[in-house]
Coordinates of N, CA, C and O in Angstrom, one line a residue:
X1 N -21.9 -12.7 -6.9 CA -20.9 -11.8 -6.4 C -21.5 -10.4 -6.5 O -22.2 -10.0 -7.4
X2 N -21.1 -9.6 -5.4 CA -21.3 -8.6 -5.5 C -21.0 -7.0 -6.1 O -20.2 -6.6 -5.3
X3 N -21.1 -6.1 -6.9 CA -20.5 -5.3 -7.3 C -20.9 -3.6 -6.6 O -21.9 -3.4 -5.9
X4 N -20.5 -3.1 -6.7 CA -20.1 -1.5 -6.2 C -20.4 -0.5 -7.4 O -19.5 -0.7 -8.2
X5 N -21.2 0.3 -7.7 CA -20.7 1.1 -8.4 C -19.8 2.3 -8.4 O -19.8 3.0 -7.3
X6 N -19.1 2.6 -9.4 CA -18.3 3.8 -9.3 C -18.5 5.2 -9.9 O -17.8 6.2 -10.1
X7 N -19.6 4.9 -10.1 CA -19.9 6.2 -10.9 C -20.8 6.0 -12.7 O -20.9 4.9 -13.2
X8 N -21.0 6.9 -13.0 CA -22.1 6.9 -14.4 C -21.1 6.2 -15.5 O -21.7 5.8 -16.6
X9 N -19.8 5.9 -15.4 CA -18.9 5.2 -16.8 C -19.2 4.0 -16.5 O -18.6 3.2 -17.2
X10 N -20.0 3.4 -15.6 CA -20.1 2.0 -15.8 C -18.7 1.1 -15.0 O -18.5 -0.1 -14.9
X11 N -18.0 2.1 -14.5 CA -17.2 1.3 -13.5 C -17.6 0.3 -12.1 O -18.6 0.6 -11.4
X12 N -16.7 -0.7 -11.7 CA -17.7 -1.6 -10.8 C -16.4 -1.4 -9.7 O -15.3 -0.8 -10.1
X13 N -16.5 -1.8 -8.5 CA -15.3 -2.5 -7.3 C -16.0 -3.3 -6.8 O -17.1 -3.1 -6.2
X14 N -15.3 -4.7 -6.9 CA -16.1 -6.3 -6.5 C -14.7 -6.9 -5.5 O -13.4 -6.8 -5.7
X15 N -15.2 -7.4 -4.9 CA -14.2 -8.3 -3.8 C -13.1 -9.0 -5.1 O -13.7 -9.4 -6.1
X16 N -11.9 -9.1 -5.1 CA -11.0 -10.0 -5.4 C -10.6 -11.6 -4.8 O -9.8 -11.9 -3.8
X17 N -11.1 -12.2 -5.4 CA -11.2 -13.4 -4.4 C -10.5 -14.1 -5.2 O -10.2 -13.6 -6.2
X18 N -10.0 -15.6 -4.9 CA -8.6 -16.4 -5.4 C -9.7 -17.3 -7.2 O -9.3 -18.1 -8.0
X19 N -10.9 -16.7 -7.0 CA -11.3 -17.2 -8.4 C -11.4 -16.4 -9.9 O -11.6 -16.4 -11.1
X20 N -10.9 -15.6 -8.8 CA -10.1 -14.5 -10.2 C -8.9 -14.6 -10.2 O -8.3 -13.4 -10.3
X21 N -7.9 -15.7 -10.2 CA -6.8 -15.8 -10.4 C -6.6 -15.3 -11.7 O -6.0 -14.3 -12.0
X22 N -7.3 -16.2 -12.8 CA -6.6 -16.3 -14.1 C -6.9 -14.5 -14.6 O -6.1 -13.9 -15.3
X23 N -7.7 -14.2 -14.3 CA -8.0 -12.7 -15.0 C -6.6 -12.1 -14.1 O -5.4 -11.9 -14.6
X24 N -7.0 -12.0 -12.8 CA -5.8 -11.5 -12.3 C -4.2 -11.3 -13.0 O -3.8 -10.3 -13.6
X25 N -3.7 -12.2 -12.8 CA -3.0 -12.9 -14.1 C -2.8 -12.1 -15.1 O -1.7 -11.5 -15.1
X26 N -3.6 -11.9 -15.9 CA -4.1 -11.3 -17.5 C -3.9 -10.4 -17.4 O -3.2 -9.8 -18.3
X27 N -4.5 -9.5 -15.9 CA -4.6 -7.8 -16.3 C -2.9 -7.2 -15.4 O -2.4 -6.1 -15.5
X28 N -2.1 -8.2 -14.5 CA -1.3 -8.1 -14.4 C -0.4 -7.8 -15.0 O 0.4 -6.9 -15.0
X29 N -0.6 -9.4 -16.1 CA 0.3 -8.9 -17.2 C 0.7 -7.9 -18.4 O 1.8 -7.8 -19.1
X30 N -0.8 -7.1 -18.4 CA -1.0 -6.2 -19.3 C -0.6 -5.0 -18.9 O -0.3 -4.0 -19.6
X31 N -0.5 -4.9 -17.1 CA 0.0 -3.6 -17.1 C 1.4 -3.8 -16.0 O 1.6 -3.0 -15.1
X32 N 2.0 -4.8 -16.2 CA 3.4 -5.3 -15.6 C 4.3 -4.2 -15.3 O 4.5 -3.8 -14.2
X33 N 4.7 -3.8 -16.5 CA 5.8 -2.2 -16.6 C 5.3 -1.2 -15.6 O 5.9 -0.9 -14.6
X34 N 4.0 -0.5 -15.8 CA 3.3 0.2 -15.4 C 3.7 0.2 -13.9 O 4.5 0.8 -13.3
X35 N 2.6 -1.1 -13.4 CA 2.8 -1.3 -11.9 C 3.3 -1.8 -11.5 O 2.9 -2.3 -10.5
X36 N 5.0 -2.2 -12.1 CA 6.2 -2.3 -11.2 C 7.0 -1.3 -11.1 O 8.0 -1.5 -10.3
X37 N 6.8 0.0 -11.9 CA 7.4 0.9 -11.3 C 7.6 1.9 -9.9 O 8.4 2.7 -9.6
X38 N 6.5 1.5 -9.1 CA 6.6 1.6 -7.5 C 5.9 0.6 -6.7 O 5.6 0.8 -5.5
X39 N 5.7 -0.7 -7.3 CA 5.1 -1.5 -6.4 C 5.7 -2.8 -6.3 O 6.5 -2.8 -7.2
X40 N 5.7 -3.9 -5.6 CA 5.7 -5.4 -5.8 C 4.9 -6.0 -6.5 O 5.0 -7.1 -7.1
X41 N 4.0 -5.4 -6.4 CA 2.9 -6.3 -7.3 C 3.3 -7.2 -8.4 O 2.9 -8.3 -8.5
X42 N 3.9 -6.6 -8.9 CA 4.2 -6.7 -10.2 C 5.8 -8.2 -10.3 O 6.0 -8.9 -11.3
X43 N 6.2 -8.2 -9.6 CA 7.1 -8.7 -9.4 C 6.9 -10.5 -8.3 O 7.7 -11.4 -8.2
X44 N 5.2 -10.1 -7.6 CA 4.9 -11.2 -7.1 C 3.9 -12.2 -7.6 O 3.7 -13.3 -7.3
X45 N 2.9 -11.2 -8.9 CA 2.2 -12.0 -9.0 C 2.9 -12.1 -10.7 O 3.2 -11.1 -11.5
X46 N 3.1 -13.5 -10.9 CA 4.4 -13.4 -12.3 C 3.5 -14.5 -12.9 O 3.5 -14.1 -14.1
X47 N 2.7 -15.8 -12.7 CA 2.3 -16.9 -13.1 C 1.2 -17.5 -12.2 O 1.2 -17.3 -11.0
X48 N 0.0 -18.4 -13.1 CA -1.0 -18.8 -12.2 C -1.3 -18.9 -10.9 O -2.1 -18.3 -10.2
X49 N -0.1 -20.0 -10.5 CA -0.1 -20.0 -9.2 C 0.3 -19.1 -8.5 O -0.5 -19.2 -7.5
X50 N 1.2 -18.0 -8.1 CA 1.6 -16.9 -7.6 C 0.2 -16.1 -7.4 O -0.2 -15.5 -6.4
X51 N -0.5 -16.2 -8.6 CA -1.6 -14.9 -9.2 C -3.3 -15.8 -7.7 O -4.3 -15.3 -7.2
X52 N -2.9 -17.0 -7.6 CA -4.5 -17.5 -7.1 C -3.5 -17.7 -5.2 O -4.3 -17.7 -4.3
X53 N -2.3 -17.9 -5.0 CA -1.6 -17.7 -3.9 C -2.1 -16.0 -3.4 O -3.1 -15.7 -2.6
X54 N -1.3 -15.3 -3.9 CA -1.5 -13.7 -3.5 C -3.5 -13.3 -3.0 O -3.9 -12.8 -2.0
X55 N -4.2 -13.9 -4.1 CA -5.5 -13.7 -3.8 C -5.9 -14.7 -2.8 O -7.0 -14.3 -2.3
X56 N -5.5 -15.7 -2.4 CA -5.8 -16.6 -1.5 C -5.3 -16.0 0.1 O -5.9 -16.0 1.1
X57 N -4.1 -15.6 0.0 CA -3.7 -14.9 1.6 C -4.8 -14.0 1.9 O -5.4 -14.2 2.9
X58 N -5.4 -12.3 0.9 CA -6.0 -11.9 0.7 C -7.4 -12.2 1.4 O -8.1 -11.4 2.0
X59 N -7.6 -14.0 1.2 CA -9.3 -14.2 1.2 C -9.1 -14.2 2.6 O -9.7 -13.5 3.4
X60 N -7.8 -15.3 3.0 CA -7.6 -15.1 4.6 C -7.3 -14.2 5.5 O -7.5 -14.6 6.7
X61 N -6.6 -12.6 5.2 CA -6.7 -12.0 5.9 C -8.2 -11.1 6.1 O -8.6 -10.5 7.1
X62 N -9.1 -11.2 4.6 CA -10.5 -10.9 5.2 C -11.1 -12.4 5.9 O -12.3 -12.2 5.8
X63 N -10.9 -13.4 6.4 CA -12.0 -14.0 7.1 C -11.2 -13.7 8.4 O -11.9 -13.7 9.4
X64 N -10.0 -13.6 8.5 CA -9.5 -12.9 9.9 C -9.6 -11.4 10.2 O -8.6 -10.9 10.7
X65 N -10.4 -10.8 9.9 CA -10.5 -9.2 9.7 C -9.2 -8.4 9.5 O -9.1 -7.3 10.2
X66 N -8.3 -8.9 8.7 CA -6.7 -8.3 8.7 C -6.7 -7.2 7.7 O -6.1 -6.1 7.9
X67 N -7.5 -7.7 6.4 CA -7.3 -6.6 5.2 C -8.3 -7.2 4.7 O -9.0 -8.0 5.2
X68 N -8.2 -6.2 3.0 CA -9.1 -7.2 1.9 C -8.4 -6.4 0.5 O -7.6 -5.6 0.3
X69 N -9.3 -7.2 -0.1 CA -8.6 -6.6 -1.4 C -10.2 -6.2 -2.7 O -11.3 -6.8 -2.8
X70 N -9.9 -5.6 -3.2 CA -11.2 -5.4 -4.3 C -10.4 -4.9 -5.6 O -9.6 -4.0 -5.5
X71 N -10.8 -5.6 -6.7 CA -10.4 -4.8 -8.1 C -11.6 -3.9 -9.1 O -12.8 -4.2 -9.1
X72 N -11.2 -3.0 -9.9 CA -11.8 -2.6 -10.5 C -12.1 -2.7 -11.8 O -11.3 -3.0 -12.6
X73 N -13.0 -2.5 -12.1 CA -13.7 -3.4 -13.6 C -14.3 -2.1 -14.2 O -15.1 -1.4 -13.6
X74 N -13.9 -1.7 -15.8 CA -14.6 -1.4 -16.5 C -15.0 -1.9 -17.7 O -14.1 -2.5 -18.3
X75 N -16.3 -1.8 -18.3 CA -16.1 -2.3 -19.3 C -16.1 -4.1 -19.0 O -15.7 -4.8 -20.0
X76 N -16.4 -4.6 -18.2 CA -16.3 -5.9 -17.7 C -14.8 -6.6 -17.8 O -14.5 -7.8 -18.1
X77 N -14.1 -5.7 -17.7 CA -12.6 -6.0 -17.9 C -11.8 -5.8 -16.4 O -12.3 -4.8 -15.9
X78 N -10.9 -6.2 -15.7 CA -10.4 -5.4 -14.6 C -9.4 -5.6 -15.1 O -8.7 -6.5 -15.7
X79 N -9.1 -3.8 -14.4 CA -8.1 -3.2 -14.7 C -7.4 -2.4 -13.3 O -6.9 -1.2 -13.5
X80 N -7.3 -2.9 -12.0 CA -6.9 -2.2 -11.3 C -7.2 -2.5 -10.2 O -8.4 -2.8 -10.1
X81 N -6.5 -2.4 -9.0 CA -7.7 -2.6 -7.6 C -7.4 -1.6 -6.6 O -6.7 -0.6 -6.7
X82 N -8.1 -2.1 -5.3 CA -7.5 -1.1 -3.5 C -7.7 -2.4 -3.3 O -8.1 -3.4 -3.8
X83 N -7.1 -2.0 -2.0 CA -7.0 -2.8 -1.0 C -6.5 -2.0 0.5 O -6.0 -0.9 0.7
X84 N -6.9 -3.1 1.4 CA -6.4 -2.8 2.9 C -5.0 -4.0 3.2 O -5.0 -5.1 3.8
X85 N -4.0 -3.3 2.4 CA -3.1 -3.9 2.9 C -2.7 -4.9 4.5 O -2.2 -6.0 4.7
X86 N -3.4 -4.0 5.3 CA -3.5 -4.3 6.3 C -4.8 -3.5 7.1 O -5.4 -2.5 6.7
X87 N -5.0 -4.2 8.3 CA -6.2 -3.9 8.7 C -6.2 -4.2 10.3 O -6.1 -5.4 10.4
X88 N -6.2 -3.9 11.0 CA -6.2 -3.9 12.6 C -7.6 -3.1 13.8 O -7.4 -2.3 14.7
X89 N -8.6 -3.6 13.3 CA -9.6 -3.6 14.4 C -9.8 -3.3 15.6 O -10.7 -2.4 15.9
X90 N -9.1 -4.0 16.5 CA -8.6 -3.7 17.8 C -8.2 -2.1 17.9 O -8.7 -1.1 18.4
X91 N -7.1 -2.3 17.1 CA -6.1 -0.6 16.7 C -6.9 0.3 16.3 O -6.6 1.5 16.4
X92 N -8.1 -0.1 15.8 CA -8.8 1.0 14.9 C -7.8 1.4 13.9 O -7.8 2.6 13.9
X93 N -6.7 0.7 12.8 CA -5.4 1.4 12.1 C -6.0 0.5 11.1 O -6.7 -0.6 11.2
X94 N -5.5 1.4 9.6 CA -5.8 -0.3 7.9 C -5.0 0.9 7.6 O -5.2 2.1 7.9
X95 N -3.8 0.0 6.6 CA -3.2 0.6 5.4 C -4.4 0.6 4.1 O -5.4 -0.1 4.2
X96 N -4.2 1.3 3.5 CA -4.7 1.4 2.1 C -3.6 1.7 0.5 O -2.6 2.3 0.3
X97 N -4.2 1.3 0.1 CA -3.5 0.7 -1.2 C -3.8 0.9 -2.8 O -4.9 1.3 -2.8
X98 N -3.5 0.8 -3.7 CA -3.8 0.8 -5.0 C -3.0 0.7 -5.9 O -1.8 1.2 -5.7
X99 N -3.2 0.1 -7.2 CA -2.4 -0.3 -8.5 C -3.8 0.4 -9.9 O -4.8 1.0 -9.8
X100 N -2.9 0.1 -11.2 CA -4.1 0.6 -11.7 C -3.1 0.2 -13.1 O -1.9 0.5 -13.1
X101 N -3.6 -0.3 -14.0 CA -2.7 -0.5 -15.3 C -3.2 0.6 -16.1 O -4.3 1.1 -16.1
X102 N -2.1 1.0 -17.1 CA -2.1 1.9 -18.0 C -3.6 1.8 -18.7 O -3.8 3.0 -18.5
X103 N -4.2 1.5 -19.1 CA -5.6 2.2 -20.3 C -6.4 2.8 -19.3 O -7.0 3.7 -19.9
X104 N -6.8 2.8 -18.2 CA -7.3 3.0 -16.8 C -6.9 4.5 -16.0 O -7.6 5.4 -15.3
X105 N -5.4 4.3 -16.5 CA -5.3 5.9 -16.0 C -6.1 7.3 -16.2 O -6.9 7.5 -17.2
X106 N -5.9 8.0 -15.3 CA -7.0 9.4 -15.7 C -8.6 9.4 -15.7 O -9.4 10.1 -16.4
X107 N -8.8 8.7 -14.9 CA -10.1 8.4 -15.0 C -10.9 8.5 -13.6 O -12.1 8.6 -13.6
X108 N -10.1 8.5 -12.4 CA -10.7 8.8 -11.2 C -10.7 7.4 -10.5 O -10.8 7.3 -9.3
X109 N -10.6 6.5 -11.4 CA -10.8 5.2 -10.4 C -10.6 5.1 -9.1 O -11.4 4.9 -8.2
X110 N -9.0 5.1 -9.2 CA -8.9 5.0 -7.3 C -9.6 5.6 -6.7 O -10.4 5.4 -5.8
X111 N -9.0 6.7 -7.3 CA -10.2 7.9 -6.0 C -11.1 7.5 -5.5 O -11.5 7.9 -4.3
X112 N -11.9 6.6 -6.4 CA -13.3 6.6 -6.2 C -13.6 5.3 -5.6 O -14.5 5.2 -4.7
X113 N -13.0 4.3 -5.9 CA -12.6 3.2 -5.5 C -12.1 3.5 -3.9 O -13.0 3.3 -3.1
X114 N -11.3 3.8 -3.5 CA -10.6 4.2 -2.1 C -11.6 4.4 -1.5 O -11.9 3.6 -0.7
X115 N -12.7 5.7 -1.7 CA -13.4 6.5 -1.2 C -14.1 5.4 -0.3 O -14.1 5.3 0.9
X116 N -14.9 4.4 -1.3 CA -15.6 3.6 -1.3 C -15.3 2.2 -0.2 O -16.1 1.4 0.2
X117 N -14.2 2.2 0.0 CA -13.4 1.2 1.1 C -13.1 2.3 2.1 O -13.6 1.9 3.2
X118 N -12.6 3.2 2.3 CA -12.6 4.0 2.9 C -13.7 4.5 3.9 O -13.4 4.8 5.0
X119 N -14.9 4.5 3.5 CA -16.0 4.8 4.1 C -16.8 3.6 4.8 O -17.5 3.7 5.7
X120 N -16.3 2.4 3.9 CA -16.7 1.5 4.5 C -15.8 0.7 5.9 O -16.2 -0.1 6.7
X121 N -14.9 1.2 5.9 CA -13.8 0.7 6.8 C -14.1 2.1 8.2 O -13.7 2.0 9.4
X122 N -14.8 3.3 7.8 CA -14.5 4.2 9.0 C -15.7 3.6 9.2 O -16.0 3.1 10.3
X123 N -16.6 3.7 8.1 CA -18.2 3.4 9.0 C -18.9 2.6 9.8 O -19.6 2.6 10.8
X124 N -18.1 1.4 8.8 CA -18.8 0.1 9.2 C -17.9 -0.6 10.3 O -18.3 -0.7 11.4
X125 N -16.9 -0.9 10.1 CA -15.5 -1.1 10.8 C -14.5 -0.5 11.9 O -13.4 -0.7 12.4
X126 N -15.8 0.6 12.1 CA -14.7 1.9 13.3 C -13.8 2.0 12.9 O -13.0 2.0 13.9
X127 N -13.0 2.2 11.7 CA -11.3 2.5 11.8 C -11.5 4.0 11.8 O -12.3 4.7 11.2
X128 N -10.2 4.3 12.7 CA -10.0 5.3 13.1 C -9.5 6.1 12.4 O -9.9 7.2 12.0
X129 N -7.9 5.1 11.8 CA -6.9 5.9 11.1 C -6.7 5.2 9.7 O -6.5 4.0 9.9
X130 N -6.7 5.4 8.6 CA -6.5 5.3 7.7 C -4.9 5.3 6.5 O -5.2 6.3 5.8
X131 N -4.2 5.1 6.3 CA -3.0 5.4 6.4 C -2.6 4.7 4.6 O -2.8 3.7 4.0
X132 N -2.0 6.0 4.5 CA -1.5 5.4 2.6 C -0.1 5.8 2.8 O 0.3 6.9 3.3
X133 N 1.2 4.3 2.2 CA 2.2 4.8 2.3 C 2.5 4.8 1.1 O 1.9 3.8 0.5
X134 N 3.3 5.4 0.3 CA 3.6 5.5 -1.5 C 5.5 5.9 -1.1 O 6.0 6.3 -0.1
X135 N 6.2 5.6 -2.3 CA 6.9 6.1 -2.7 C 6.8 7.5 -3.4 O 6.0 7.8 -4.3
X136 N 8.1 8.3 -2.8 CA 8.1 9.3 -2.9 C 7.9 10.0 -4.5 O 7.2 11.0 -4.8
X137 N 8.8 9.3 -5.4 CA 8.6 9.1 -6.6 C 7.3 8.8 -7.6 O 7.3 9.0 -8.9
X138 N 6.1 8.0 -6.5 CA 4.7 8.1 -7.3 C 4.1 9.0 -7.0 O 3.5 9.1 -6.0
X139 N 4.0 10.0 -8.1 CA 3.0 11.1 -7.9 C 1.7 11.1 -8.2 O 0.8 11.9 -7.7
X140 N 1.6 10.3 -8.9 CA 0.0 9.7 -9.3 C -0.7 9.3 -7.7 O -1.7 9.9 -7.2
X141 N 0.2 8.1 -7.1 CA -0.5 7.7 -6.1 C -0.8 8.9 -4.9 O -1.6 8.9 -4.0
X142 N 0.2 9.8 -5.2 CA 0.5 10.8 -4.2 C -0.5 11.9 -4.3 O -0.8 12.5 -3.3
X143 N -1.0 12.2 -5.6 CA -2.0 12.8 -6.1 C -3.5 12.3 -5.6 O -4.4 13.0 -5.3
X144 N -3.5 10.7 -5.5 CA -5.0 10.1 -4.9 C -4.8 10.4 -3.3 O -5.8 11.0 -2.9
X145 N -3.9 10.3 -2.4 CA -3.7 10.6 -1.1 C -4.3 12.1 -1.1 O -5.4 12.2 -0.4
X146 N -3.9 13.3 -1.7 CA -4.4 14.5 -1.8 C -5.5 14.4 -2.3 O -6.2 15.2 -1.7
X147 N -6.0 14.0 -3.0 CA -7.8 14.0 -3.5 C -8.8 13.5 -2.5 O -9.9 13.8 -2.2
X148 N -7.7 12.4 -1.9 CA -8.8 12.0 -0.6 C -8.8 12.4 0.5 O -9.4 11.8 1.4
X149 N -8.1 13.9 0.8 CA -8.3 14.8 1.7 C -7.4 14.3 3.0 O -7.7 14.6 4.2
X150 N -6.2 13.4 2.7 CA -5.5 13.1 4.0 C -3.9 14.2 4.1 O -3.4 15.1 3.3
X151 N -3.5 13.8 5.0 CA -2.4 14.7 5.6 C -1.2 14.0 5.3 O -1.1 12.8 5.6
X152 N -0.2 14.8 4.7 CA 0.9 13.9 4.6 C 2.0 14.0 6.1 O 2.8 14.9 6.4
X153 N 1.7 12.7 6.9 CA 2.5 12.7 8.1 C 4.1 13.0 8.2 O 4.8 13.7 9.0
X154 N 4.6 12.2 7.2 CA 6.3 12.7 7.1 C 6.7 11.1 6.0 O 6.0 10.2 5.6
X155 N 7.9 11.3 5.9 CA 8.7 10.6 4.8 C 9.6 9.1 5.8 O 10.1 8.9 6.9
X156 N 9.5 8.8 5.3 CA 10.5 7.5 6.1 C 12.1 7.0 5.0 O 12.3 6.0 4.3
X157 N 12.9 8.0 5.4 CA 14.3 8.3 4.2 C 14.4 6.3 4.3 O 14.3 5.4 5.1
X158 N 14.9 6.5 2.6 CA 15.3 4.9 2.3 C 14.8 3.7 2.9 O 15.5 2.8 3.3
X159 N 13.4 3.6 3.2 CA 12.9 2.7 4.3 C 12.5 1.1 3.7 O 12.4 0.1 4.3
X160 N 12.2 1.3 2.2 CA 12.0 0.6 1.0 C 12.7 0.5 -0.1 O 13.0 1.3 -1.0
X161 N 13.1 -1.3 0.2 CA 14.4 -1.9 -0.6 C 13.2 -2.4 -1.9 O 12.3 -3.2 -2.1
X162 N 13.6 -1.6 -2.4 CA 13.3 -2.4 -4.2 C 14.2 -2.2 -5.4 O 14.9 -1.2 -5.8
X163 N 13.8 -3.5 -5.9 CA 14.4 -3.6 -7.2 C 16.3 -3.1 -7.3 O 16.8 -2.7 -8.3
X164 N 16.9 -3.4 -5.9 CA 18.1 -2.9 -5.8 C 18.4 -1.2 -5.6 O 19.5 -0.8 -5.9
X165 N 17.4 -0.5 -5.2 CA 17.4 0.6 -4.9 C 17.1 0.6 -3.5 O 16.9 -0.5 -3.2
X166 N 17.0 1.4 -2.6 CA 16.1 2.1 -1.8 C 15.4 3.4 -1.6 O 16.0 4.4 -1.5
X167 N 13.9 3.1 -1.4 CA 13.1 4.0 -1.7 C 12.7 5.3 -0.5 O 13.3 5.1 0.6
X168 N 12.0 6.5 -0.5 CA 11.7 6.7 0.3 C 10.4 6.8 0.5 O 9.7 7.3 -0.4
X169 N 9.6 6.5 1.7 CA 8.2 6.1 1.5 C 7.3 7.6 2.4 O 7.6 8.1 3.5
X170 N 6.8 7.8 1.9 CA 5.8 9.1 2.5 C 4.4 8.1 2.9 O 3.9 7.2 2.2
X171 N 4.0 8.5 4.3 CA 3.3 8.5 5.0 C 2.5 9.2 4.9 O 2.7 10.3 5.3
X172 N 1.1 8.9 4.5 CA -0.1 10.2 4.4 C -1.4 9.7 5.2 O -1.7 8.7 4.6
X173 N -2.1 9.8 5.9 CA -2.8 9.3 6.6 C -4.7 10.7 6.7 O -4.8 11.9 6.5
X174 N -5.8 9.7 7.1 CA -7.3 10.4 7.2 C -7.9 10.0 8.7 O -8.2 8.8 8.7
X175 N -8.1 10.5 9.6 CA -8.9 10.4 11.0 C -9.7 10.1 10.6 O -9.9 10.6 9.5
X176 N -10.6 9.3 11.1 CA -12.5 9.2 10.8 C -13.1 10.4 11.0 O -14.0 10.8 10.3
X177 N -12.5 11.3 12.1 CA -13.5 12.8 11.9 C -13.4 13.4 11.0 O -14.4 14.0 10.6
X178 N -11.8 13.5 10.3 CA -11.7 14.4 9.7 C -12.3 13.6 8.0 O -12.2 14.1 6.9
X179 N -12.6 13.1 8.1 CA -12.9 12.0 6.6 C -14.4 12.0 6.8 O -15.1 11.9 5.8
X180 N -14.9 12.1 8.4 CA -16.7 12.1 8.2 C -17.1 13.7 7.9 O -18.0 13.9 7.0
X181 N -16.5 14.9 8.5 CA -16.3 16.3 8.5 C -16.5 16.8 6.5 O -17.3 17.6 6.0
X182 N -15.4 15.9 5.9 CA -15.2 16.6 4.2 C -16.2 15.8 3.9 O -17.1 16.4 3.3
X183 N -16.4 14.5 4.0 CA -17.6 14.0 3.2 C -19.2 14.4 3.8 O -20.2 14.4 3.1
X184 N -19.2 14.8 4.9 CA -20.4 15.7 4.8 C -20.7 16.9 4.2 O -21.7 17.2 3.6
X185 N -19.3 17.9 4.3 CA -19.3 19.0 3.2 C -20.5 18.7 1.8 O -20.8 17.7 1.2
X186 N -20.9 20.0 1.7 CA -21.6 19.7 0.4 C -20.2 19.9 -0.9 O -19.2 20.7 -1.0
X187 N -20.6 19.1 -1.6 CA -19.5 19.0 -3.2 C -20.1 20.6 -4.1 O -21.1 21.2 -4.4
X188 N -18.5 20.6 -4.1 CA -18.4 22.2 -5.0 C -18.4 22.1 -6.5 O -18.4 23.1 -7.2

């Protein structure tokens, strides 16, 4: 298997495939509270099978070029992933995504993690548009959308039913110009 580095802490981003169920599983359950407070995640992957299910649709929307999923590992532990929720080729369009359990926070992960699917999805994959949708209420996730230099398109009022609420989901979106343009910038 292959790994990614993320930088000098020794962080990795490796494909999530359905043979990391049981870790899956593990690091789910360790940060449950955490990342059910704006996501499903948490609420779909509950037990073995749910946990090697979820990563198994996963394997098949990457052999159908739909999405993919990758988690992040520090410390040889994972603690977090991205993913291309969705992925449309044709469209040149992929959602992007992220979770991240509590010991993990503050650390840059996503960011860096994102960046890294992110470049590989405009470069390698022509995607055009890149698109992150969060609840309005995560500012963490909202804070990685602004670190990675995208535009917030507009809000979609009450558009996400969870947990007996409804949410509102902000739309923030990166062009491939505008994403090849900052990462050519030299770093300040």
């Amino acid at each position: 298997m292959f790994a990614i580095s993320l930088g000098d802490d020794g962080a990795e981003l490796r494909p999530l495939e359905p043979s990391y169920a049981e870790e899956f599983l593990t690091h789910m359950d360790r940060g449950r509270e955490y990342v059910g407070q704006h996501i499903a995640l948490a609420d779909v992957v509950t037990d073995l099978g749910s946990a090697r299910s979820f990563l198994q649709a996963y394997a098949e929307k990457a052999a159908n070029d739909a999405g993919r999923i990758y988690g992040i590992w520090t410390g040889g532990t994972l603690v977090g992933g991205v993913l291309f929720r969705a992925m449309d080729v044709n469209q040149a369009t992929a959602e992007a995504g992220c979770w991240l359990e509590p010991s993990a926070v503050g650390k840059g992960l996503v960011t860096r993690a994102a960046r890294t699917i992110i470049d590989w999805a405009i470069g390698e994959r022509g995607i055009h548009r890149v698109e992150w949708l969060v609840s309005s209420k995560n500012e963490s996730s909202i804070a990685v959308a602004r670190r990675l230099g995208m535009t917030k398109d507009g809000v979609l009022r009450e558009s996400y039913a969870y947990r007996g609420r409804r949410l509102d989901m902000e739309v923030w979106s990166v062009l491939a110009p505008e994403w090849k343009a900052q990462r050519a910038e030299p770093a300040s």
